[in-house]
mmCIF file of C-alpha atoms and ligand atoms in Angstrom:
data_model
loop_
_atom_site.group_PDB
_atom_site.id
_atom_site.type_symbol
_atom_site.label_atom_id
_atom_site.label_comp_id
_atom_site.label_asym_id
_atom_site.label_seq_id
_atom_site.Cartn_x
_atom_site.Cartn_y
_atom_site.Cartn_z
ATOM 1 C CA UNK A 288 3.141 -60.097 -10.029
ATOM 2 C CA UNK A 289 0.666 -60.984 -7.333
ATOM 3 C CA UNK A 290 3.111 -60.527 -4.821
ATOM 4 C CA UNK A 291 4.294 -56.898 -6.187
ATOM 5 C CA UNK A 292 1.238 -55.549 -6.054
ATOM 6 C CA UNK A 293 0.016 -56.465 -2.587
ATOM 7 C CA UNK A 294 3.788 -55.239 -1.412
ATOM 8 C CA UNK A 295 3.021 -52.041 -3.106
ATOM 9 C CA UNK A 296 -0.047 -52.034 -1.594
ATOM 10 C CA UNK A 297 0.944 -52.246 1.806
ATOM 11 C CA UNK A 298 3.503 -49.656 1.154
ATOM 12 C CA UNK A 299 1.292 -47.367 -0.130
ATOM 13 C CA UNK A 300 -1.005 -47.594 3.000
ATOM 14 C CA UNK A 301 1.981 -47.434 5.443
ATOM 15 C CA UNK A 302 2.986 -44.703 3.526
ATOM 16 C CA UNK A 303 -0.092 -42.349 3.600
ATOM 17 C CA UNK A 304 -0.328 -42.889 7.469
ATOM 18 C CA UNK A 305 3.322 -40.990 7.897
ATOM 19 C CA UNK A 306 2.098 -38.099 5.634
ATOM 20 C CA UNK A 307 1.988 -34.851 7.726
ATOM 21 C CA UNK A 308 1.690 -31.846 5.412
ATOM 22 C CA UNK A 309 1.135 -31.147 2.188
ATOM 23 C CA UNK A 310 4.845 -31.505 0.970
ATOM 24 C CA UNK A 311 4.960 -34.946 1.985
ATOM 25 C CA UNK A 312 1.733 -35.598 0.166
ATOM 26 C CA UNK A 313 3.288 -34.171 -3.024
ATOM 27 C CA UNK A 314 6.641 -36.663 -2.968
ATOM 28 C CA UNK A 315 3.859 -39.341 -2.169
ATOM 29 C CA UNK A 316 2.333 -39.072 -5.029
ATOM 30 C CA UNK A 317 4.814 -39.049 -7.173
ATOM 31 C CA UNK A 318 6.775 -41.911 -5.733
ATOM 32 C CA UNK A 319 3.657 -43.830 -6.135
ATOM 33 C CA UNK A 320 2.437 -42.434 -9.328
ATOM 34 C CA UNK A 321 5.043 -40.112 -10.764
ATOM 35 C CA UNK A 322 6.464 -41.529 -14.225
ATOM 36 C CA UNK A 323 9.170 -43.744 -12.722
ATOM 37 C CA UNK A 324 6.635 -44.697 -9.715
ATOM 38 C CA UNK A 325 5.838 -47.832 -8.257
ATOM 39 C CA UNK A 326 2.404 -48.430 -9.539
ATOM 40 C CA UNK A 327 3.531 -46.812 -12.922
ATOM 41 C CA UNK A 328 6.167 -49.614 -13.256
ATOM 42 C CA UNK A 329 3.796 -52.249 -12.257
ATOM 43 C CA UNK A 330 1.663 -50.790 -15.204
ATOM 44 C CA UNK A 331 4.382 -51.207 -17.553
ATOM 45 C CA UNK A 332 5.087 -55.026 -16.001
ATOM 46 C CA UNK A 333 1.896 -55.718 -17.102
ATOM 47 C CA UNK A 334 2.796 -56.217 -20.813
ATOM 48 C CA UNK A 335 5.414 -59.357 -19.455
ATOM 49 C CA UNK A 336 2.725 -60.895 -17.881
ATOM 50 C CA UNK A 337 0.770 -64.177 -19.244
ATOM 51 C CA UNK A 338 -2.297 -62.758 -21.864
ATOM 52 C CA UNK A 339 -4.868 -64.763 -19.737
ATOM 53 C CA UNK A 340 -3.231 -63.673 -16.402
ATOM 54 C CA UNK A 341 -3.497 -59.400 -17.547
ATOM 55 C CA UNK A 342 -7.439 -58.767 -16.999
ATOM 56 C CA UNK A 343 -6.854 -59.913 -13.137
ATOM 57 C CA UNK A 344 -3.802 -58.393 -12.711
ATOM 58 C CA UNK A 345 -5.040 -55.145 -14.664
ATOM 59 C CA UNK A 346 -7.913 -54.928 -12.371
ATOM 60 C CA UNK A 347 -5.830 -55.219 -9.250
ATOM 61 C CA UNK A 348 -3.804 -52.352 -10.387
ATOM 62 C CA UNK A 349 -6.443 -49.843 -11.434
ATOM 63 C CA UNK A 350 -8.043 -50.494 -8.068
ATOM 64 C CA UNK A 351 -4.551 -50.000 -6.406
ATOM 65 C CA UNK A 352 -4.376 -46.524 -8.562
ATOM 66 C CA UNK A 353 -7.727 -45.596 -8.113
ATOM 67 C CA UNK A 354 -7.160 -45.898 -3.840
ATOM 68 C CA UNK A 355 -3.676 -43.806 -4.130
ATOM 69 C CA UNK A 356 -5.481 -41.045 -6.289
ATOM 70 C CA UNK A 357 -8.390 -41.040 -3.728
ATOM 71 C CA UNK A 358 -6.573 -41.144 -0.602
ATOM 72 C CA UNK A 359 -3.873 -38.430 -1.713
ATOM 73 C CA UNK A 360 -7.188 -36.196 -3.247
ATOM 74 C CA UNK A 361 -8.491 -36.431 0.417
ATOM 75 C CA UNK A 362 -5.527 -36.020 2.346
ATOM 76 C CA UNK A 363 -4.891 -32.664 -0.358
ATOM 77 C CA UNK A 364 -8.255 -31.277 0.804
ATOM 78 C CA UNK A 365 -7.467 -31.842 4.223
ATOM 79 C CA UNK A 366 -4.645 -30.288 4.522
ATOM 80 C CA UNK A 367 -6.133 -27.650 2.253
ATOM 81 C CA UNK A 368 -8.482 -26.424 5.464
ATOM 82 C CA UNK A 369 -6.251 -26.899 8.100
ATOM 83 C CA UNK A 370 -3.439 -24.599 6.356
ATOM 84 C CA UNK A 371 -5.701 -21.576 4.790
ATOM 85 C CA UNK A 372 -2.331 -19.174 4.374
ATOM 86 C CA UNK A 373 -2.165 -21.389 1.368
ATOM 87 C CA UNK A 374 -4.885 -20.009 -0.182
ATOM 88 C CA UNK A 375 -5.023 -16.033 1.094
ATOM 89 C CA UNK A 376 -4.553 -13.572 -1.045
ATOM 90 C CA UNK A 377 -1.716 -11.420 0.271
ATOM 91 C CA UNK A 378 -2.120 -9.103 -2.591
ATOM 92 C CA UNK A 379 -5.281 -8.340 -2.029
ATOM 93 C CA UNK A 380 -5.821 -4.463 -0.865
ATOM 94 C CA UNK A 381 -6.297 -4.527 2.915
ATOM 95 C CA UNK A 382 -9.434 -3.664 4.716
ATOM 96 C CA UNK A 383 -10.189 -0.206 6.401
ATOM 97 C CA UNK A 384 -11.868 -0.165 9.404
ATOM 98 C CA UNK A 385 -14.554 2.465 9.397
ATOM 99 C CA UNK A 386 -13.611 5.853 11.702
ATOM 100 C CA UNK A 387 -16.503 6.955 13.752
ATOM 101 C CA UNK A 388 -16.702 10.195 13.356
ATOM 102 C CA UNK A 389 -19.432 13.456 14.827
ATOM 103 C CA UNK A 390 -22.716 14.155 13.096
ATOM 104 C CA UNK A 391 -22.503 17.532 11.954
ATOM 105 C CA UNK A 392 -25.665 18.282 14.271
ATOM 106 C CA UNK A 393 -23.227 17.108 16.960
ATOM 107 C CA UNK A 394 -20.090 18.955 15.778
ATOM 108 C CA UNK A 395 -21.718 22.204 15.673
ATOM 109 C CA UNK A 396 -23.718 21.693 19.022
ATOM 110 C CA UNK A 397 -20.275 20.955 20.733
ATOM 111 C CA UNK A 398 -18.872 23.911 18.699
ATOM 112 C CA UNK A 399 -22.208 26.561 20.490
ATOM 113 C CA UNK A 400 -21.576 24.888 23.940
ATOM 114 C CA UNK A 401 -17.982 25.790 24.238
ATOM 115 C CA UNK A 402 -18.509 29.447 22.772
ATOM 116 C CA UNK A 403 -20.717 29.946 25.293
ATOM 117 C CA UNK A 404 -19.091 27.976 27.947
ATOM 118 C CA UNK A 405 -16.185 30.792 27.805
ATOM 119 C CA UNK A 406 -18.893 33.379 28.105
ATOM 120 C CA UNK A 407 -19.647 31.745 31.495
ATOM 121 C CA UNK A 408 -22.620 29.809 30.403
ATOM 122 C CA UNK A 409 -23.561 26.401 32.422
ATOM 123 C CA UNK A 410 -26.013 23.875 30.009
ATOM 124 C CA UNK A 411 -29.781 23.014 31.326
ATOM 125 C CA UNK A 412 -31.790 20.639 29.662
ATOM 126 C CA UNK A 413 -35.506 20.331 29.775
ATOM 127 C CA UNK A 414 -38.066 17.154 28.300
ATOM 128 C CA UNK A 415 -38.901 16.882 24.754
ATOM 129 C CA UNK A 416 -42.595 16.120 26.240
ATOM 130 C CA UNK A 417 -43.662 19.532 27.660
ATOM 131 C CA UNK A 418 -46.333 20.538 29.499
ATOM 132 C CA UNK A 419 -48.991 23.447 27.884
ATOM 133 C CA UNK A 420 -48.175 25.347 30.513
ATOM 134 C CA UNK A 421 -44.399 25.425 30.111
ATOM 135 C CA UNK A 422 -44.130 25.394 25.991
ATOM 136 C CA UNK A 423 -46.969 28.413 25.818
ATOM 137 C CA UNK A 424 -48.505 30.020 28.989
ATOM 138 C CA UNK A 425 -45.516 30.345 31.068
ATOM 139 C CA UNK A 426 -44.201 32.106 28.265
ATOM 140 C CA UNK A 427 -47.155 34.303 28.050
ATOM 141 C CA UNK A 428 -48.824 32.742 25.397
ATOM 142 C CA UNK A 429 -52.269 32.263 26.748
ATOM 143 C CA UNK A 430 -54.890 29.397 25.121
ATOM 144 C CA UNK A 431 -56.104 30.743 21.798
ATOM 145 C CA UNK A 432 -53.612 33.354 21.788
ATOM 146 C CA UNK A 433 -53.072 33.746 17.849
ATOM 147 C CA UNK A 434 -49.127 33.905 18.666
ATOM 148 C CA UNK A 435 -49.627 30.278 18.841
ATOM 149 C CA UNK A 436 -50.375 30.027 15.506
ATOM 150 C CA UNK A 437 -46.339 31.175 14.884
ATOM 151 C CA UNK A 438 -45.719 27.337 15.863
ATOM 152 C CA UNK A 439 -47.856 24.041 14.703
ATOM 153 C CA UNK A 440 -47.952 21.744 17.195
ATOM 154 C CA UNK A 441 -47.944 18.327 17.744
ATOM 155 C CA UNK A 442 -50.422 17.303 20.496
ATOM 156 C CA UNK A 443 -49.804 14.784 22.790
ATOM 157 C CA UNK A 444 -52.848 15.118 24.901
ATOM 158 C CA UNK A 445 -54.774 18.439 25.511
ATOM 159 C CA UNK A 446 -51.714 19.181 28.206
ATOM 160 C CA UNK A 447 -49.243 17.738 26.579
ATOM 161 C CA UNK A 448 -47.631 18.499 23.632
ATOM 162 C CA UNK A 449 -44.385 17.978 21.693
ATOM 163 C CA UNK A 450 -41.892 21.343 22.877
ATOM 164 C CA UNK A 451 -42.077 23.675 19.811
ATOM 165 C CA UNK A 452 -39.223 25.182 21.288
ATOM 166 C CA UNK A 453 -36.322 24.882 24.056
ATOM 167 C CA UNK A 454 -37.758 28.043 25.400
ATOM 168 C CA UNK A 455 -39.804 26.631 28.377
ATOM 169 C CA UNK A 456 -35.955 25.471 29.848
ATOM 170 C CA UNK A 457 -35.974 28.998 30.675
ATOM 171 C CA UNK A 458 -39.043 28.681 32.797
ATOM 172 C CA UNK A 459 -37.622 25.619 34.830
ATOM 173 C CA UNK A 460 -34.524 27.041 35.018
ATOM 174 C CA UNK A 461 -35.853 30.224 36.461
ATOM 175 C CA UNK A 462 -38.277 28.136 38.404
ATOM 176 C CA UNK A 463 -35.463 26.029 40.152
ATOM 177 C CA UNK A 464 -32.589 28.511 40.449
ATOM 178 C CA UNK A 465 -32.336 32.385 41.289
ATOM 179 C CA UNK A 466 -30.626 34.703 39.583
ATOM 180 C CA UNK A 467 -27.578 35.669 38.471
ATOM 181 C CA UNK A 468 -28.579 32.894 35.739
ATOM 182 C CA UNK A 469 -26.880 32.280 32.820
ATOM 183 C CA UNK A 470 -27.730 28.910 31.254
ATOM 184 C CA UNK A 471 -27.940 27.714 27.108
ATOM 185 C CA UNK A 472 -30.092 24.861 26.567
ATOM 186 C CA UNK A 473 -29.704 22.705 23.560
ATOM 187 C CA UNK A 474 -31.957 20.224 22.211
ATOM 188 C CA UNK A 475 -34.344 18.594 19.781
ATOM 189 C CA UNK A 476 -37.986 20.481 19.089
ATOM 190 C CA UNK A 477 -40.942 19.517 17.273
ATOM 191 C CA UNK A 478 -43.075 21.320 14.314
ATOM 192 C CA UNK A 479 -46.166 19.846 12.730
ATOM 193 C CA UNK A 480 -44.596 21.098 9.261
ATOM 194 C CA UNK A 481 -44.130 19.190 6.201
ATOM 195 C CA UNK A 482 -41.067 17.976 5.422
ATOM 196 C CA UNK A 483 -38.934 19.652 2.168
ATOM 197 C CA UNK A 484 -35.229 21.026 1.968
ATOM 198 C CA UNK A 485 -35.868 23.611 4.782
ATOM 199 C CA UNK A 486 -38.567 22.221 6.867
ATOM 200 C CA UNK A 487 -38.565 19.108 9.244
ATOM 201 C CA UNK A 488 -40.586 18.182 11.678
ATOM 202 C CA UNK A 489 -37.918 17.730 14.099
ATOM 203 C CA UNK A 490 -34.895 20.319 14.661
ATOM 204 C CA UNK A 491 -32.515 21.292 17.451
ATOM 205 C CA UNK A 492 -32.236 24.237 19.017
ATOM 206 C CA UNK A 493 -29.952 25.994 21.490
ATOM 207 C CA UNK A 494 -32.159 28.649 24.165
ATOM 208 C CA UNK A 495 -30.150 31.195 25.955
ATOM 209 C CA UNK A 496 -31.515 32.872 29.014
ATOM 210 C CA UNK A 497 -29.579 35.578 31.052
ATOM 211 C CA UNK A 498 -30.899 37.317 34.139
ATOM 212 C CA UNK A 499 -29.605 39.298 37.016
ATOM 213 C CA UNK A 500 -29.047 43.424 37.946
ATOM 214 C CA UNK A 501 -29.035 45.649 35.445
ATOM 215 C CA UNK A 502 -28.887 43.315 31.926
ATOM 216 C CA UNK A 503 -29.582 45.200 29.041
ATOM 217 C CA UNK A 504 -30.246 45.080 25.494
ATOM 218 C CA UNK A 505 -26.355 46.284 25.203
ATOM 219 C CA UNK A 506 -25.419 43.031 26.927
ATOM 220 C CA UNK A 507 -27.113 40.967 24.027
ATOM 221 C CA UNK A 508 -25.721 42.745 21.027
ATOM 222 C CA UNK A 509 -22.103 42.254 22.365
ATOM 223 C CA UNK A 510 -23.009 38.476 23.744
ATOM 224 C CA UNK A 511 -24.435 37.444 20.196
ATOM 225 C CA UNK A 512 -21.928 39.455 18.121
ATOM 226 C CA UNK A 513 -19.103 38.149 19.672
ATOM 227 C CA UNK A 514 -20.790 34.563 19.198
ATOM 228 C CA UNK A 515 -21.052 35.310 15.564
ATOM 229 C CA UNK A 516 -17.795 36.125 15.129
ATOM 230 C CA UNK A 517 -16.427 32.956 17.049
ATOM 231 C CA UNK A 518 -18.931 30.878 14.962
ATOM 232 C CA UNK A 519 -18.796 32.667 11.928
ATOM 233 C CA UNK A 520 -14.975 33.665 11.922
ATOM 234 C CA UNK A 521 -13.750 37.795 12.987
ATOM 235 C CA UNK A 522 -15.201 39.321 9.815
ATOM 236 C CA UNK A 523 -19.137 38.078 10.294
ATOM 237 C CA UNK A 524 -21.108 40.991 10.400
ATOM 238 C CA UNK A 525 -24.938 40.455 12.061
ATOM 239 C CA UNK A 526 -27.780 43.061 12.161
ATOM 240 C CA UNK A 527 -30.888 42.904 14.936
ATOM 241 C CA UNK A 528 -34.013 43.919 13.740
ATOM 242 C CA UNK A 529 -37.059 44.282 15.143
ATOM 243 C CA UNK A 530 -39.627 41.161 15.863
ATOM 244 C CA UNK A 531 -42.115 39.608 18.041
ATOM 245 C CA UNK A 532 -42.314 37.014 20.570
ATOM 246 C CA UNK A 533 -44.729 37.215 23.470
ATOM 247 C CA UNK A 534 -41.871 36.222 26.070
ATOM 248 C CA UNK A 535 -39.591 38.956 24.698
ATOM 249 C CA UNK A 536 -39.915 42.371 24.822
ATOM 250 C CA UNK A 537 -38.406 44.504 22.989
ATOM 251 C CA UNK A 538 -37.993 41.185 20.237
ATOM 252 C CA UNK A 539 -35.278 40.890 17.995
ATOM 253 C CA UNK A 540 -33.999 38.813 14.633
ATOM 254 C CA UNK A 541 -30.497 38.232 14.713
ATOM 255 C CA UNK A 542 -29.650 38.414 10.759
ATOM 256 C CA UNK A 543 -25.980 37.115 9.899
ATOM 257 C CA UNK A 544 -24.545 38.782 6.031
ATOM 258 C CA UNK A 545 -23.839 35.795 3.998
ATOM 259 C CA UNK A 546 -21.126 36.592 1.420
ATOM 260 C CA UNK A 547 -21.656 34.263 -1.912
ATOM 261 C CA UNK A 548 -19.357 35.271 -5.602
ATOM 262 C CA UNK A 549 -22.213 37.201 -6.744
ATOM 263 C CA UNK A 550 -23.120 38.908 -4.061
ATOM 264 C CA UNK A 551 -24.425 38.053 -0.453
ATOM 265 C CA UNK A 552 -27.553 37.970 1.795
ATOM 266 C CA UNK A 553 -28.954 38.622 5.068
ATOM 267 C CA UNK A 554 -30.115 35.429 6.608
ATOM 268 C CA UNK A 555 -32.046 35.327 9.706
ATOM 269 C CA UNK A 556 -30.072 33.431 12.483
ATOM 270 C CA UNK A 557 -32.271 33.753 15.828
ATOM 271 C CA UNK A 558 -35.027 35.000 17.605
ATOM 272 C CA UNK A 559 -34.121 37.003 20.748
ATOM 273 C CA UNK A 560 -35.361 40.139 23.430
ATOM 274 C CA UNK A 561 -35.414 41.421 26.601
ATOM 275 C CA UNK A 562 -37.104 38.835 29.234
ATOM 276 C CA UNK A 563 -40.840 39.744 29.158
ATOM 277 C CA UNK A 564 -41.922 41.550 32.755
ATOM 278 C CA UNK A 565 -44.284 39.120 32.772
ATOM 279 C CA UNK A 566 -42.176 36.105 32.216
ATOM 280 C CA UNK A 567 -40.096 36.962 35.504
ATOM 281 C CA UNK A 568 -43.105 38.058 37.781
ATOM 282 C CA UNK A 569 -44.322 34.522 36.461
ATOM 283 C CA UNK A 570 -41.823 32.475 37.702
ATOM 284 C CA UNK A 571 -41.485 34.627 41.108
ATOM 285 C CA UNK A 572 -38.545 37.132 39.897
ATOM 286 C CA UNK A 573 -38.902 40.900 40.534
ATOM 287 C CA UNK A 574 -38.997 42.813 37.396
ATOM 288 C CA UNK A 575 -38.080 45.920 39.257
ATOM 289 C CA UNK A 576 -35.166 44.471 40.764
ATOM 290 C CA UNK A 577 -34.162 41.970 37.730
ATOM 291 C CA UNK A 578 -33.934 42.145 34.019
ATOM 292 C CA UNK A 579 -32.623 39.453 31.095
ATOM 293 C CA UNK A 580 -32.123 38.726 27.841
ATOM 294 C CA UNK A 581 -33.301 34.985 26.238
ATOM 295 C CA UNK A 582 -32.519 33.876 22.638
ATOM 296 C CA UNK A 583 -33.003 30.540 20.700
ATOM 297 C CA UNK A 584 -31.431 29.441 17.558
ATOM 298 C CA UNK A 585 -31.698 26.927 15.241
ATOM 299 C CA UNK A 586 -28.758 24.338 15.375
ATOM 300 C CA UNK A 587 -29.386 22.617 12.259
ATOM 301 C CA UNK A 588 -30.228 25.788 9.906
ATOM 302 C CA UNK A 589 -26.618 26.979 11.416
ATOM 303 C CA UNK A 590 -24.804 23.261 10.667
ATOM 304 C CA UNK A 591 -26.186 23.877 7.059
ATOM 305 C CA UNK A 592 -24.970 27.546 6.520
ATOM 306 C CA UNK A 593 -21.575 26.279 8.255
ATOM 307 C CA UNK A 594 -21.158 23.224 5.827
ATOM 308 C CA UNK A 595 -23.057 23.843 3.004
ATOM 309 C CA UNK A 596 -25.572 21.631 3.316
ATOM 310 C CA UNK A 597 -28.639 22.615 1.057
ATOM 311 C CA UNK A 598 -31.184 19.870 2.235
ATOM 312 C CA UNK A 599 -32.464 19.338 5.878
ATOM 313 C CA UNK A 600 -33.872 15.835 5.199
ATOM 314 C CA UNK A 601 -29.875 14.797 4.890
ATOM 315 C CA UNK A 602 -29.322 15.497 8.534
ATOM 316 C CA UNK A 603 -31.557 13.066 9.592
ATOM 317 C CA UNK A 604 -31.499 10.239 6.717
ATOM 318 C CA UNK A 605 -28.382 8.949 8.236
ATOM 319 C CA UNK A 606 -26.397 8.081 4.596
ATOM 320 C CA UNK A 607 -22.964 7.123 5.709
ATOM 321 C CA UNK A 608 -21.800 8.874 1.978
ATOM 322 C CA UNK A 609 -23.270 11.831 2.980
ATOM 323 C CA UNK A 610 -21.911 11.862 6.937
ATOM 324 C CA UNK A 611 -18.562 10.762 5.883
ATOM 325 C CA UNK A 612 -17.887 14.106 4.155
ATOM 326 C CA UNK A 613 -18.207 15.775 8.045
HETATM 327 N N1 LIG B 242 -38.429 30.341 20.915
HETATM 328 C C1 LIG B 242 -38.318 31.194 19.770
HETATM 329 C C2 LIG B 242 -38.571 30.341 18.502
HETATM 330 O O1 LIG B 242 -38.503 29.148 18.567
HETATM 331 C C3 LIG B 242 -36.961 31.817 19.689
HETATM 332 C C4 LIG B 242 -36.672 32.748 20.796
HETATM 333 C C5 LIG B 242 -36.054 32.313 21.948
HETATM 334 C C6 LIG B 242 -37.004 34.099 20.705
HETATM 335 C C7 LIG B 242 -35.792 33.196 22.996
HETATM 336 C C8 LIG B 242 -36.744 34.986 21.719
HETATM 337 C C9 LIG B 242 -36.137 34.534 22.858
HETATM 338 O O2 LIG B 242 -38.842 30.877 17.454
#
């Protein structure tokens, strides 16, 4: 009996040393310890052998059982990491990569460029961080002017402030580059307002400035109208009326008719005017000789109208439920 067991032994450790996968593990076992296996039948042997011979021999064979289900348990779990297609779930729903897609700022920026672009209009840019002299007195708004009360600022230093508007890129444009100009400049501007659904204080804008001989107010009706109607689709119907700016004169509203079920509004779209005489003898240009017309919109008040967005705060909280819809 002795003998049997050590030769089952042995073969059990040559044995494990030749298993390679998890197959061979499996016809192992049960070789070894399947109902008709060999340390099964040495089990069942055990009733022939001698009474006072059984508690040895029963020893030696639990031990010899215990090793086989320990080495096969070890060589399972092996096996088990170096093979993980056993254990991936092929009916498991795949995973979508994520499509980047435009912020709707961006979408309708792109959308304002290229409407103007075929209008012949180049882009300028200007900094965020503007002078006092370019965000207000360039633009004839003089220190303690009460037209700068129209726009709460955020104060950098007492020169420097926050651009309340992308209309001193007209100034450096007109400051760099004579005319004929015809530039839009898009970009972000700063209000010290309180945020709510219709007030941040960030925003973008896009300026538009337009000078050479003989511009006229006729030449902004027919440049924003047909904007509208490329923004807004052939049937958008706009209305100037009159307004104030101190670098415009005359000063316009551009209103746009909103059609809803019930009925339908005017909404106000964008300041604009006639370049200010003293805007252009600022900046060197005869007023004599030249004339222009400037306007400024807001992008993201036209992104809203566009998609129906009814809260500014979600342009800017970056909520991938929200930008996903865009
Ligand atoms: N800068 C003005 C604003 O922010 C808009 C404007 C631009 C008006 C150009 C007239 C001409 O309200």
């Amino acid at each position: 009996m002795k003998e049997e067991i050590k030769s089952v032994q042995l073969q059990l450790e040559e044995d494990l040393q030749s298993v390679a996968d998890e197959k061979a593990l499996k016809e192992l076992r049960i070789r070894f310890l399947g109902r008709k296996g060999l340390i099964t039948n040495l089990f069942r042997k055990l009733g022939e052998v001698p009474k006072e011979e059984r508690p040895l021999f029963g020893k030696m064979l639990n031990e010899l059982r215990q090793r086989a289900e320990d080495a096969i348990s070890e060589k399972r779990s092996r096996f088990g990491e170096k093979a993980p297609t056993d254990w991936i779930d092929l009916t498991l729903p795949g995973r979508k990569p994520i499509v980047a897609r435009k912020h709707p700022l961006t979408q309708v920026r792109e959308e304002i460029k290229q409407i103007f672009a075929q209008m012949g209009f180049s882009v300028a840019e200007g900094p965020e961080v503007e002078t006092d002299y370019y965000n207000f007195e360039a633009l004839n708004i003089p220190k303690l002017h009460p037209a700068r009360d129209m726009q709460d600022t955020l104060y950098i230093s007492e020169e420097l402030v926050l651009r309340t508007h992308t209309s001193p890129v007209q100034i450096r444009t007109m400051e760099k580059q004579k005319p004929p100009i015809r530039i839009i400049a898009p970009g972000r501007v700063y209000r010290r307002d309180t945020p709510d659904a219709s007030h941040s204080p960030f925003f973008h804008q896009v300026e538009g400035l337009c000078v050479d001989k003989n511009i006229s107010l006729g030449d902004l009706k027919a440049v924003l109208s047909v904007f509208a109607q490329k923004m807004f689709g052939q049937d958008a119907r706009v209305r100037f009326r009159p307004s104030f700016f101190p670098f415009t004169e005359p000063s316009a509203e551009m209103d746009l008719w909103w059609q809803t079920p019930k009925g339908g509004e005017w909404l106000e779209i964008m300041g604009c005017g006639m370049v200010h005489p003293n805007v252009l003898e600022g900046v060197g240009i005869d007023s004599r000789v030249y004339s222009g017309y400037a306007f400024g919109m807001g992008i993201d008040r036209i992104a809203m109208l566009k998609f129906g967005i009814t809260d500014i705060r979600l342009l800017y909280d970056n909520d991938m439920r929200f930008l996903q819809q865009f």
